């Protein structure tokens, strides 16, 4: 079991209901033992508070309500009824931060990601806002000038139109690659810092932007190497099945090869999806983080796939309802300026108004969705380590919880 440096700092005291020595209601009246029964008008054994019988009528006391104890299985309470009139569910667990210290379900993972963004918004939102703004400003400039050049040089009546089109296309590819590299760097920086913020939020600790940067900076180059390695591997997996179709100049064979590569690409993407938090929180190397992700995902691929896919659908929906209206308004303004001719040659979509409005929508959407995606990935990593390596013991110790006892019915499994 690796001792993650991200959880090495002391934490706050336990949450309500988990403090050592908390009363469970079986000591009689509040504040101490009940008064002794002695008078002739009272029964020898008093019922619990709130259920007093008439004087002089002996009545056997009811069995005290059984609260969940450490070691009970999930959903079992050791008695015929759950607490508060038979409400069943998971037993309460220590929750020093945004998640309870036990295996998590889908709702708890999503809630933990949103709760972190809501609680620590002064740190989370500025990071994603700055990264999204820089990326979108560069993207607007690239689209404005490269796409405008393509539209201008695409005149079929010119004798050198083909040469000009290739030259413009080459310049556009260079600009697009530069824009993609800036997006890559921005995403890596944001992911690294958000990972550190979420790791501390699990313990109930806040992080400043400076603290998150200092903790993430030593691993940035390794995270860049990991990202480039995964991207290169994805390109190779896609290109190899496409080669026969490209060499034979057959669109059908190329499409079939691409479809054949898609399941393998998805499988490997999920297999190594936890490599980034493993690299950042365990301070490991690129290869070690890939191996760690493979081991943590093993046996839980479909569960991680479902949570990741649902998160992607949620963030895509949120982005769509923010970006599409602003994009539509921008296109309407571009059409009003250039008319039908602008729609035909593409200049209506490359005007300043549509580009800026689309970029504003993208900035807002990325500022909101980037923390959710990063948070779900980090919490999936924490959840898998709790299930396989009893990381909850380590987290409880780092949070300063005393007398913490994990669920004995769910022992950690090797993996």
mmCIF file of C-alpha atoms in Angstrom:
data_model
loop_
_atom_site.group_PDB
_atom_site.id
_atom_site.type_symbol
_atom_site.label_atom_id
_atom_site.label_comp_id
_atom_site.label_asym_id
_atom_site.label_seq_id
_atom_site.Cartn_x
_atom_site.Cartn_y
_atom_site.Cartn_z
ATOM 1 C CA UNK A 1 0.000 0.000 0.000
ATOM 2 C CA UNK A 2 1.562 3.222 -1.193
ATOM 3 C CA UNK A 3 1.705 6.182 1.117
ATOM 4 C CA UNK A 4 0.462 9.010 -1.070
ATOM 5 C CA UNK A 5 2.175 12.318 -0.251
ATOM 6 C CA UNK A 6 -1.001 14.153 -1.200
ATOM 7 C CA UNK A 7 -2.592 12.861 2.006
ATOM 8 C CA UNK A 8 0.299 13.320 4.389
ATOM 9 C CA UNK A 9 -0.979 16.463 6.093
ATOM 10 C CA UNK A 10 -3.016 16.358 9.302
ATOM 11 C CA UNK A 11 -6.747 16.796 8.942
ATOM 12 C CA UNK A 12 -9.688 18.065 10.975
ATOM 13 C CA UNK A 13 -11.525 16.192 13.659
ATOM 14 C CA UNK A 14 -14.085 13.544 12.721
ATOM 15 C CA UNK A 15 -17.498 14.461 11.404
ATOM 16 C CA UNK A 16 -20.632 14.419 13.519
ATOM 17 C CA UNK A 17 -21.677 10.972 14.546
ATOM 18 C CA UNK A 18 -18.128 9.612 14.344
ATOM 19 C CA UNK A 19 -16.554 11.195 17.419
ATOM 20 C CA UNK A 20 -15.208 8.729 19.913
ATOM 21 C CA UNK A 21 -17.447 8.419 22.943
ATOM 22 C CA UNK A 22 -20.572 9.741 21.225
ATOM 23 C CA UNK A 23 -23.728 8.605 23.004
ATOM 24 C CA UNK A 24 -25.906 6.054 21.168
ATOM 25 C CA UNK A 25 -29.011 6.669 23.246
ATOM 26 C CA UNK A 26 -28.685 3.556 25.401
ATOM 27 C CA UNK A 27 -27.614 5.280 28.653
ATOM 28 C CA UNK A 28 -31.055 6.421 29.657
ATOM 29 C CA UNK A 29 -31.980 10.063 29.993
ATOM 30 C CA UNK A 30 -29.880 12.762 28.444
ATOM 31 C CA UNK A 31 -26.961 13.917 30.485
ATOM 32 C CA UNK A 32 -26.328 10.713 32.500
ATOM 33 C CA UNK A 33 -27.967 7.728 34.136
ATOM 34 C CA UNK A 34 -31.719 7.810 34.847
ATOM 35 C CA UNK A 35 -32.872 8.517 38.419
ATOM 36 C CA UNK A 36 -33.220 5.370 40.507
ATOM 37 C CA UNK A 37 -36.667 3.826 40.704
ATOM 38 C CA UNK A 38 -37.706 3.522 44.262
ATOM 39 C CA UNK A 39 -41.141 4.937 45.161
ATOM 40 C CA UNK A 40 -44.177 2.694 45.368
ATOM 41 C CA UNK A 41 -45.792 4.604 42.517
ATOM 42 C CA UNK A 42 -43.123 3.717 39.947
ATOM 43 C CA UNK A 43 -42.176 0.470 38.361
ATOM 44 C CA UNK A 44 -38.898 -1.120 39.231
ATOM 45 C CA UNK A 45 -37.616 -0.866 35.649
ATOM 46 C CA UNK A 46 -38.143 2.360 33.812
ATOM 47 C CA UNK A 47 -38.811 2.453 30.056
ATOM 48 C CA UNK A 48 -36.673 4.610 27.789
ATOM 49 C CA UNK A 49 -37.329 8.371 27.674
ATOM 50 C CA UNK A 50 -40.379 9.317 25.638
ATOM 51 C CA UNK A 51 -42.123 5.971 26.265
ATOM 52 C CA UNK A 52 -43.144 6.307 29.919
ATOM 53 C CA UNK A 53 -45.909 3.969 31.217
ATOM 54 C CA UNK A 54 -48.484 4.808 33.797
ATOM 55 C CA UNK A 55 -47.262 4.646 37.436
ATOM 56 C CA UNK A 56 -47.442 1.287 39.124
ATOM 57 C CA UNK A 57 -47.666 -0.757 35.933
ATOM 58 C CA UNK A 58 -44.592 -2.898 35.477
ATOM 59 C CA UNK A 59 -43.459 -3.117 31.871
ATOM 60 C CA UNK A 60 -40.410 -4.734 30.395
ATOM 61 C CA UNK A 61 -38.210 -2.224 28.657
ATOM 62 C CA UNK A 62 -37.940 -2.378 24.895
ATOM 63 C CA UNK A 63 -34.735 -3.554 23.348
ATOM 64 C CA UNK A 64 -32.470 -0.600 22.687
ATOM 65 C CA UNK A 65 -32.208 0.533 19.098
ATOM 66 C CA UNK A 66 -29.213 -1.050 17.431
ATOM 67 C CA UNK A 67 -26.985 1.421 15.670
ATOM 68 C CA UNK A 68 -24.596 0.214 12.995
ATOM 69 C CA UNK A 69 -21.280 -0.844 14.411
ATOM 70 C CA UNK A 70 -17.918 -1.043 12.660
ATOM 71 C CA UNK A 71 -17.591 -4.442 11.098
ATOM 72 C CA UNK A 72 -21.185 -4.779 9.938
ATOM 73 C CA UNK A 73 -21.666 -5.487 6.248
ATOM 74 C CA UNK A 74 -22.972 -2.810 3.892
ATOM 75 C CA UNK A 75 -26.735 -2.535 4.333
ATOM 76 C CA UNK A 76 -26.913 -4.750 7.451
ATOM 77 C CA UNK A 77 -27.578 -3.343 10.887
ATOM 78 C CA UNK A 78 -27.433 -6.358 13.170
ATOM 79 C CA UNK A 79 -31.119 -6.066 14.120
ATOM 80 C CA UNK A 80 -34.541 -6.523 12.617
ATOM 81 C CA UNK A 81 -34.941 -2.819 11.910
ATOM 82 C CA UNK A 82 -32.717 -0.064 10.675
ATOM 83 C CA UNK A 83 -32.373 3.279 12.417
ATOM 84 C CA UNK A 84 -35.278 5.689 12.559
ATOM 85 C CA UNK A 85 -38.173 3.406 11.843
ATOM 86 C CA UNK A 86 -36.546 0.885 9.532
ATOM 87 C CA UNK A 87 -34.749 3.137 7.029
ATOM 88 C CA UNK A 88 -32.185 0.864 5.465
ATOM 89 C CA UNK A 89 -29.004 1.779 3.641
ATOM 90 C CA UNK A 90 -25.254 1.876 4.010
ATOM 91 C CA UNK A 91 -23.937 2.322 7.544
ATOM 92 C CA UNK A 92 -22.560 5.773 8.288
ATOM 93 C CA UNK A 93 -18.881 6.163 7.579
ATOM 94 C CA UNK A 94 -16.314 8.712 8.599
ATOM 95 C CA UNK A 95 -16.446 11.670 6.222
ATOM 96 C CA UNK A 96 -13.710 14.170 6.960
ATOM 97 C CA UNK A 97 -13.988 15.705 3.495
ATOM 98 C CA UNK A 98 -16.120 15.452 0.371
ATOM 99 C CA UNK A 99 -16.499 11.652 0.375
ATOM 100 C CA UNK A 100 -17.120 8.996 3.034
ATOM 101 C CA UNK A 101 -14.159 6.745 3.749
ATOM 102 C CA UNK A 102 -15.553 3.548 2.244
ATOM 103 C CA UNK A 103 -16.180 2.147 -1.242
ATOM 104 C CA UNK A 104 -18.122 4.741 -3.210
ATOM 105 C CA UNK A 105 -21.098 4.447 -5.514
ATOM 106 C CA UNK A 106 -21.821 6.514 -8.615
ATOM 107 C CA UNK A 107 -23.801 9.206 -6.797
ATOM 108 C CA UNK A 108 -21.116 9.706 -4.166
ATOM 109 C CA UNK A 109 -18.398 10.082 -6.799
ATOM 110 C CA UNK A 110 -20.356 12.685 -8.767
ATOM 111 C CA UNK A 111 -21.444 14.439 -5.575
ATOM 112 C CA UNK A 112 -17.854 14.531 -4.332
ATOM 113 C CA UNK A 113 -16.674 16.156 -7.562
ATOM 114 C CA UNK A 114 -19.422 18.784 -7.487
ATOM 115 C CA UNK A 115 -19.038 19.369 -3.735
ATOM 116 C CA UNK A 116 -15.323 20.052 -4.150
ATOM 117 C CA UNK A 117 -15.978 22.559 -6.912
ATOM 118 C CA UNK A 118 -18.674 24.227 -4.820
ATOM 119 C CA UNK A 119 -16.752 24.276 -1.538
ATOM 120 C CA UNK A 120 -13.346 25.234 -2.940
ATOM 121 C CA UNK A 121 -14.517 27.383 -5.844
ATOM 122 C CA UNK A 122 -12.098 30.192 -4.983
ATOM 123 C CA UNK A 123 -9.260 27.847 -5.914
ATOM 124 C CA UNK A 124 -10.840 25.579 -8.525
ATOM 125 C CA UNK A 125 -12.630 28.063 -10.771
ATOM 126 C CA UNK A 126 -9.749 30.553 -11.226
ATOM 127 C CA UNK A 127 -7.482 27.729 -12.425
ATOM 128 C CA UNK A 128 -9.944 26.434 -15.006
ATOM 129 C CA UNK A 129 -11.039 29.948 -15.994
ATOM 130 C CA UNK A 130 -7.482 31.077 -16.743
ATOM 131 C CA UNK A 131 -6.625 27.909 -18.654
ATOM 132 C CA UNK A 132 -9.856 27.982 -20.674
ATOM 133 C CA UNK A 133 -9.466 31.692 -21.469
ATOM 134 C CA UNK A 134 -5.885 31.349 -22.730
ATOM 135 C CA UNK A 135 -6.794 28.325 -24.844
ATOM 136 C CA UNK A 136 -9.848 29.983 -26.369
ATOM 137 C CA UNK A 137 -8.087 33.275 -27.141
ATOM 138 C CA UNK A 138 -5.427 31.415 -29.112
ATOM 139 C CA UNK A 139 -8.114 29.275 -30.759
ATOM 140 C CA UNK A 140 -10.039 32.369 -31.884
ATOM 141 C CA UNK A 141 -6.924 33.894 -33.428
ATOM 142 C CA UNK A 142 -6.081 30.655 -35.231
ATOM 143 C CA UNK A 143 -9.589 30.243 -36.598
ATOM 144 C CA UNK A 144 -9.872 33.884 -37.609
ATOM 145 C CA UNK A 145 -6.722 34.040 -39.715
ATOM 146 C CA UNK A 146 -6.192 30.466 -40.913
ATOM 147 C CA UNK A 147 -9.800 29.850 -41.921
ATOM 148 C CA UNK A 148 -9.998 33.297 -43.514
ATOM 149 C CA UNK A 149 -6.927 32.468 -45.621
ATOM 150 C CA UNK A 150 -8.513 29.219 -46.737
ATOM 151 C CA UNK A 151 -11.692 31.001 -47.730
ATOM 152 C CA UNK A 152 -9.801 33.649 -49.717
ATOM 153 C CA UNK A 153 -7.459 31.300 -51.554
ATOM 154 C CA UNK A 154 -10.160 28.832 -52.556
ATOM 155 C CA UNK A 155 -11.118 30.757 -55.741
ATOM 156 C CA UNK A 156 -11.436 28.097 -58.481
ATOM 157 C CA UNK A 157 -11.014 30.688 -61.241
ATOM 158 C CA UNK A 158 -7.401 31.388 -60.379
ATOM 159 C CA UNK A 159 -4.723 29.465 -62.264
ATOM 160 C CA UNK A 160 -2.637 29.004 -59.115
ATOM 161 C CA UNK A 161 -5.624 28.200 -56.900
ATOM 162 C CA UNK A 162 -4.491 24.633 -56.223
ATOM 163 C CA UNK A 163 -0.997 25.704 -55.161
ATOM 164 C CA UNK A 164 -2.403 28.530 -53.030
ATOM 165 C CA UNK A 165 -4.880 26.163 -51.407
ATOM 166 C CA UNK A 166 -2.100 23.716 -50.476
ATOM 167 C CA UNK A 167 0.042 26.545 -49.109
ATOM 168 C CA UNK A 168 -2.850 27.848 -47.047
ATOM 169 C CA UNK A 169 -3.656 24.342 -45.862
ATOM 170 C CA UNK A 170 -0.056 23.807 -44.765
ATOM 171 C CA UNK A 171 -0.027 27.065 -42.827
ATOM 172 C CA UNK A 172 -3.355 26.183 -41.254
ATOM 173 C CA UNK A 173 -2.078 22.797 -40.157
ATOM 174 C CA UNK A 174 0.913 24.415 -38.468
ATOM 175 C CA UNK A 175 -1.351 26.895 -36.703
ATOM 176 C CA UNK A 176 -3.768 24.158 -35.657
ATOM 177 C CA UNK A 177 -0.916 22.027 -34.297
ATOM 178 C CA UNK A 178 0.358 25.001 -32.309
ATOM 179 C CA UNK A 179 -3.156 25.592 -30.983
ATOM 180 C CA UNK A 180 -3.460 21.924 -30.055
ATOM 181 C CA UNK A 181 -0.136 22.038 -28.211
ATOM 182 C CA UNK A 182 -1.272 25.071 -26.202
ATOM 183 C CA UNK A 183 -4.490 23.250 -25.322
ATOM 184 C CA UNK A 184 -2.476 20.211 -24.284
ATOM 185 C CA UNK A 185 -0.220 22.228 -21.978
ATOM 186 C CA UNK A 186 -3.165 24.079 -20.462
ATOM 187 C CA UNK A 187 -5.065 20.858 -19.848
ATOM 188 C CA UNK A 188 -2.030 19.230 -18.225
ATOM 189 C CA UNK A 189 -1.457 22.181 -15.875
ATOM 190 C CA UNK A 190 -5.131 22.318 -14.905
ATOM 191 C CA UNK A 191 -5.336 18.550 -14.412
ATOM 192 C CA UNK A 192 -2.221 18.482 -12.228
ATOM 193 C CA UNK A 193 -3.383 21.307 -9.968
ATOM 194 C CA UNK A 194 -6.958 20.034 -9.734
ATOM 195 C CA UNK A 195 -5.683 16.586 -8.763
ATOM 196 C CA UNK A 196 -3.874 18.075 -5.784
ATOM 197 C CA UNK A 197 -6.926 20.111 -4.774
ATOM 198 C CA UNK A 198 -9.198 17.067 -4.886
ATOM 199 C CA UNK A 199 -6.727 14.937 -2.940
ATOM 200 C CA UNK A 200 -6.775 17.459 -0.107
ATOM 201 C CA UNK A 201 -10.552 17.919 -0.324
ATOM 202 C CA UNK A 202 -10.949 14.195 0.442
ATOM 203 C CA UNK A 203 -9.458 14.978 3.873
ATOM 204 C CA UNK A 204 -11.505 18.139 4.323
ATOM 205 C CA UNK A 205 -8.538 20.444 3.678
ATOM 206 C CA UNK A 206 -8.570 23.503 1.487
ATOM 207 C CA UNK A 207 -5.826 24.452 -0.948
ATOM 208 C CA UNK A 208 -4.672 27.775 -2.266
ATOM 209 C CA UNK A 209 -3.625 28.165 -5.877
ATOM 210 C CA UNK A 210 -0.021 28.567 -4.766
ATOM 211 C CA UNK A 211 -0.103 25.371 -2.708
ATOM 212 C CA UNK A 212 -1.663 23.408 -5.560
ATOM 213 C CA UNK A 213 0.992 24.714 -7.950
ATOM 214 C CA UNK A 214 3.883 23.883 -5.616
ATOM 215 C CA UNK A 215 2.608 20.338 -5.109
ATOM 216 C CA UNK A 216 1.911 19.737 -8.810
ATOM 217 C CA UNK A 217 4.979 21.383 -10.359
ATOM 218 C CA UNK A 218 7.509 18.560 -9.711
ATOM 219 C CA UNK A 219 5.355 16.100 -11.668
ATOM 220 C CA UNK A 220 4.400 18.297 -14.639
ATOM 221 C CA UNK A 221 7.083 17.003 -17.003
ATOM 222 C CA UNK A 222 6.192 13.400 -16.185
ATOM 223 C CA UNK A 223 2.511 14.161 -16.689
ATOM 224 C CA UNK A 224 3.357 15.710 -20.060
ATOM 225 C CA UNK A 225 5.316 12.577 -20.988
ATOM 226 C CA UNK A 226 2.423 10.363 -19.901
ATOM 227 C CA UNK A 227 -0.066 12.383 -21.948
ATOM 228 C CA UNK A 228 2.115 12.361 -25.064
ATOM 229 C CA UNK A 229 2.757 8.634 -24.708
ATOM 230 C CA UNK A 230 -0.950 7.880 -24.462
ATOM 231 C CA UNK A 231 -1.694 10.154 -27.427
ATOM 232 C CA UNK A 232 1.026 8.522 -29.524
ATOM 233 C CA UNK A 233 -0.250 5.077 -28.608
ATOM 234 C CA UNK A 234 -3.767 6.054 -29.643
ATOM 235 C CA UNK A 235 -2.530 7.364 -33.002
ATOM 236 C CA UNK A 236 -0.629 4.145 -33.675
ATOM 237 C CA UNK A 237 -3.636 1.996 -32.747
ATOM 238 C CA UNK A 238 -5.797 3.934 -35.207
ATOM 239 C CA UNK A 239 -3.278 4.192 -38.074
ATOM 240 C CA UNK A 240 -2.203 0.540 -38.207
ATOM 241 C CA UNK A 241 -5.666 -0.802 -39.165
ATOM 242 C CA UNK A 242 -6.076 2.097 -41.615
ATOM 243 C CA UNK A 243 -2.863 1.352 -43.528
ATOM 244 C CA UNK A 244 -4.270 -1.451 -45.736
ATOM 245 C CA UNK A 245 -7.118 0.768 -46.871
ATOM 246 C CA UNK A 246 -4.743 3.693 -47.478
ATOM 247 C CA UNK A 247 -2.274 1.571 -49.454
ATOM 248 C CA UNK A 248 -5.040 -0.077 -51.499
ATOM 249 C CA UNK A 249 -6.879 3.250 -51.866
ATOM 250 C CA UNK A 250 -10.043 1.613 -50.644
ATOM 251 C CA UNK A 251 -12.390 3.676 -48.510
ATOM 252 C CA UNK A 252 -14.338 0.588 -47.412
ATOM 253 C CA UNK A 253 -11.251 -1.214 -46.109
ATOM 254 C CA UNK A 254 -10.079 1.928 -44.329
ATOM 255 C CA UNK A 255 -13.460 2.391 -42.635
ATOM 256 C CA UNK A 256 -13.527 -1.273 -41.599
ATOM 257 C CA UNK A 257 -10.046 -0.957 -40.139
ATOM 258 C CA UNK A 258 -11.002 2.146 -38.210
ATOM 259 C CA UNK A 259 -14.093 0.453 -36.789
ATOM 260 C CA UNK A 260 -12.006 -2.560 -35.791
ATOM 261 C CA UNK A 261 -9.549 -0.323 -33.938
ATOM 262 C CA UNK A 262 -12.237 1.553 -32.005
ATOM 263 C CA UNK A 263 -12.996 -1.128 -29.343
ATOM 264 C CA UNK A 264 -9.281 -1.638 -28.662
ATOM 265 C CA UNK A 265 -8.779 2.119 -28.355
ATOM 266 C CA UNK A 266 -11.645 2.460 -25.860
ATOM 267 C CA UNK A 267 -10.454 -0.549 -23.838
ATOM 268 C CA UNK A 268 -6.904 0.785 -23.513
ATOM 269 C CA UNK A 269 -8.122 4.327 -22.764
ATOM 270 C CA UNK A 270 -10.111 3.037 -19.775
ATOM 271 C CA UNK A 271 -7.344 0.662 -18.723
ATOM 272 C CA UNK A 272 -4.934 3.577 -18.335
ATOM 273 C CA UNK A 273 -7.492 6.198 -17.264
ATOM 274 C CA UNK A 274 -6.216 6.243 -13.650
ATOM 275 C CA UNK A 275 -2.569 6.700 -14.618
ATOM 276 C CA UNK A 276 -2.707 10.479 -14.222
ATOM 277 C CA UNK A 277 -3.842 10.562 -10.547
ATOM 278 C CA UNK A 278 -1.519 7.640 -9.791
ATOM 279 C CA UNK A 279 1.420 9.587 -11.224
ATOM 280 C CA UNK A 280 0.542 12.806 -9.395
ATOM 281 C CA UNK A 281 -0.425 11.427 -5.970
ATOM 282 C CA UNK A 282 2.086 8.585 -5.719
ATOM 283 C CA UNK A 283 4.927 10.632 -7.231
ATOM 284 C CA UNK A 284 5.649 7.712 -9.559
ATOM 285 C CA UNK A 285 7.205 7.460 -12.999
ATOM 286 C CA UNK A 286 5.306 7.245 -16.275
ATOM 287 C CA UNK A 287 5.665 3.478 -16.681
ATOM 288 C CA UNK A 288 4.869 2.811 -13.024
ATOM 289 C CA UNK A 289 1.718 4.919 -13.234
ATOM 290 C CA UNK A 290 0.554 2.970 -16.293
ATOM 291 C CA UNK A 291 1.069 -0.303 -14.437
ATOM 292 C CA UNK A 292 -0.728 1.033 -11.372
ATOM 293 C CA UNK A 293 -3.708 2.103 -13.460
ATOM 294 C CA UNK A 294 -3.846 -1.278 -15.156
ATOM 295 C CA UNK A 295 -3.900 -3.086 -11.805
ATOM 296 C CA UNK A 296 -6.496 -0.771 -10.265
ATOM 297 C CA UNK A 297 -8.836 -1.022 -13.251
ATOM 298 C CA UNK A 298 -8.504 -4.804 -13.547
ATOM 299 C CA UNK A 299 -11.805 -6.457 -12.676
ATOM 300 C CA UNK A 300 -13.667 -3.110 -12.591
ATOM 301 C CA UNK A 301 -13.401 -2.078 -16.249
ATOM 302 C CA UNK A 302 -17.139 -2.001 -16.937
ATOM 303 C CA UNK A 303 -17.898 -0.072 -13.766
ATOM 304 C CA UNK A 304 -15.268 2.555 -14.545
ATOM 305 C CA UNK A 305 -16.448 2.672 -18.154
ATOM 306 C CA UNK A 306 -20.036 3.335 -17.070
ATOM 307 C CA UNK A 307 -19.095 6.100 -14.622
ATOM 308 C CA UNK A 308 -16.723 7.726 -17.117
ATOM 309 C CA UNK A 309 -19.257 7.536 -19.957
ATOM 310 C CA UNK A 310 -22.024 9.003 -17.794
ATOM 311 C CA UNK A 311 -19.727 11.816 -16.689
ATOM 312 C CA UNK A 312 -18.893 12.518 -20.328
ATOM 313 C CA UNK A 313 -22.591 12.678 -21.235
ATOM 314 C CA UNK A 314 -23.350 15.029 -18.344
ATOM 315 C CA UNK A 315 -20.479 17.398 -19.150
ATOM 316 C CA UNK A 316 -21.294 17.287 -22.889
ATOM 317 C CA UNK A 317 -24.909 18.215 -22.138
ATOM 318 C CA UNK A 318 -23.859 21.078 -19.859
ATOM 319 C CA UNK A 319 -21.425 22.336 -22.495
ATOM 320 C CA UNK A 320 -24.047 22.116 -25.237
ATOM 321 C CA UNK A 321 -26.654 24.175 -23.403
ATOM 322 C CA UNK A 322 -24.028 26.870 -22.803
ATOM 323 C CA UNK A 323 -22.161 26.898 -26.132
ATOM 324 C CA UNK A 324 -24.889 26.305 -28.696
ATOM 325 C CA UNK A 325 -27.087 29.352 -27.918
ATOM 326 C CA UNK A 326 -24.091 31.702 -28.031
ATOM 327 C CA UNK A 327 -22.836 30.071 -31.229
ATOM 328 C CA UNK A 328 -26.263 30.470 -32.833
ATOM 329 C CA UNK A 329 -26.359 34.153 -31.892
ATOM 330 C CA UNK A 330 -22.868 34.635 -33.346
ATOM 331 C CA UNK A 331 -23.825 32.935 -36.624
ATOM 332 C CA UNK A 332 -26.934 35.078 -36.841
ATOM 333 C CA UNK A 333 -24.795 38.208 -36.452
ATOM 334 C CA UNK A 334 -22.344 36.908 -39.061
ATOM 335 C CA UNK A 335 -25.190 36.201 -41.480
ATOM 336 C CA UNK A 336 -26.603 39.667 -40.922
ATOM 337 C CA UNK A 337 -23.207 41.192 -41.814
ATOM 338 C CA UNK A 338 -22.256 39.035 -44.817
ATOM 339 C CA UNK A 339 -25.593 37.638 -46.074
ATOM 340 C CA UNK A 340 -25.896 34.491 -48.193
ATOM 341 C CA UNK A 341 -22.490 35.047 -49.766
ATOM 342 C CA UNK A 342 -20.908 34.740 -46.345
ATOM 343 C CA UNK A 343 -22.633 31.414 -45.775
ATOM 344 C CA UNK A 344 -21.439 30.104 -49.134
ATOM 345 C CA UNK A 345 -17.762 30.997 -48.763
ATOM 346 C CA UNK A 346 -17.577 30.388 -45.010
ATOM 347 C CA UNK A 347 -16.761 33.935 -43.944
ATOM 348 C CA UNK A 348 -19.973 34.210 -41.902
ATOM 349 C CA UNK A 349 -18.540 31.734 -39.398
ATOM 350 C CA UNK A 350 -15.085 33.352 -39.261
ATOM 351 C CA UNK A 351 -16.168 36.854 -38.332
ATOM 352 C CA UNK A 352 -15.194 38.327 -35.004
ATOM 353 C CA UNK A 353 -18.709 38.192 -33.558
ATOM 354 C CA UNK A 354 -19.375 34.445 -34.071
ATOM 355 C CA UNK A 355 -15.845 33.480 -33.036
ATOM 356 C CA UNK A 356 -15.881 35.583 -29.869
ATOM 357 C CA UNK A 357 -19.348 34.470 -28.784
ATOM 358 C CA UNK A 358 -18.455 30.812 -29.376
ATOM 359 C CA UNK A 359 -15.245 31.291 -27.407
ATOM 360 C CA UNK A 360 -17.101 32.905 -24.493
ATOM 361 C CA UNK A 361 -19.457 29.944 -24.377
ATOM 362 C CA UNK A 362 -16.523 27.512 -24.507
ATOM 363 C CA UNK A 363 -14.736 29.332 -21.676
ATOM 364 C CA UNK A 364 -17.813 29.172 -19.444
ATOM 365 C CA UNK A 365 -18.428 25.512 -20.286
ATOM 366 C CA UNK A 366 -14.820 24.424 -19.723
ATOM 367 C CA UNK A 367 -14.613 26.355 -16.463
ATOM 368 C CA UNK A 368 -17.547 24.315 -15.153
ATOM 369 C CA UNK A 369 -16.954 20.900 -16.722
ATOM 370 C CA UNK A 370 -13.175 20.553 -16.391
ATOM 371 C CA UNK A 371 -13.258 20.270 -12.560
ATOM 372 C CA UNK A 372 -16.057 17.700 -12.741
ATOM 373 C CA UNK A 373 -14.144 15.480 -15.170
ATOM 374 C CA UNK A 374 -10.901 15.760 -13.220
ATOM 375 C CA UNK A 375 -12.683 15.205 -9.919
ATOM 376 C CA UNK A 376 -14.432 12.047 -11.107
ATOM 377 C CA UNK A 377 -11.102 10.614 -12.294
ATOM 378 C CA UNK A 378 -9.386 11.367 -8.976
ATOM 379 C CA UNK A 379 -12.264 9.960 -6.925
ATOM 380 C CA UNK A 380 -12.383 6.826 -9.067
ATOM 381 C CA UNK A 381 -8.698 6.341 -8.275
ATOM 382 C CA UNK A 382 -9.367 6.848 -4.541
ATOM 383 C CA UNK A 383 -12.342 4.485 -4.671
ATOM 384 C CA UNK A 384 -10.369 1.709 -6.373
ATOM 385 C CA UNK A 385 -7.556 2.009 -3.838
ATOM 386 C CA UNK A 386 -10.048 1.874 -0.971
ATOM 387 C CA UNK A 387 -11.550 -1.293 -2.447
ATOM 388 C CA UNK A 388 -8.239 -3.001 -3.204
ATOM 389 C CA UNK A 389 -5.678 -1.560 -0.793
ATOM 390 C CA UNK A 390 -7.653 -0.254 2.208
ATOM 391 C CA UNK A 391 -6.645 3.315 1.444
ATOM 392 C CA UNK A 392 -9.374 4.468 3.839
ATOM 393 C CA UNK A 393 -7.081 3.520 6.752
ATOM 394 C CA UNK A 394 -4.380 5.768 5.359
ATOM 395 C CA UNK A 395 -6.828 8.598 4.705
ATOM 396 C CA UNK A 396 -8.322 8.320 8.202
ATOM 397 C CA UNK A 397 -4.849 8.532 9.725
ATOM 398 C CA UNK A 398 -3.970 11.543 7.564
ATOM 399 C CA UNK A 399 -7.258 13.222 8.526
ATOM 400 C CA UNK A 400 -6.558 12.665 12.229
ATOM 401 C CA UNK A 401 -9.505 10.336 12.887
ATOM 402 C CA UNK A 402 -9.106 8.397 16.127
ATOM 403 C CA UNK A 403 -10.284 4.824 16.648
ATOM 404 C CA UNK A 404 -11.184 4.472 12.983
ATOM 405 C CA UNK A 405 -12.352 0.936 12.111
ATOM 406 C CA UNK A 406 -13.104 -0.013 8.495
ATOM 407 C CA UNK A 407 -15.895 -2.334 7.478
ATOM 408 C CA UNK A 408 -14.789 -5.825 8.391
ATOM 409 C CA UNK A 409 -17.261 -7.377 5.986
ATOM 410 C CA UNK A 410 -15.535 -5.795 3.014
ATOM 411 C CA UNK A 411 -11.847 -6.650 3.416
ATOM 412 C CA UNK A 412 -9.447 -5.207 0.886
ATOM 413 C CA UNK A 413 -8.493 -7.443 -1.961
ATOM 414 C CA UNK A 414 -5.174 -7.577 -3.630
ATOM 415 C CA UNK A 415 -4.906 -6.138 -7.087
#
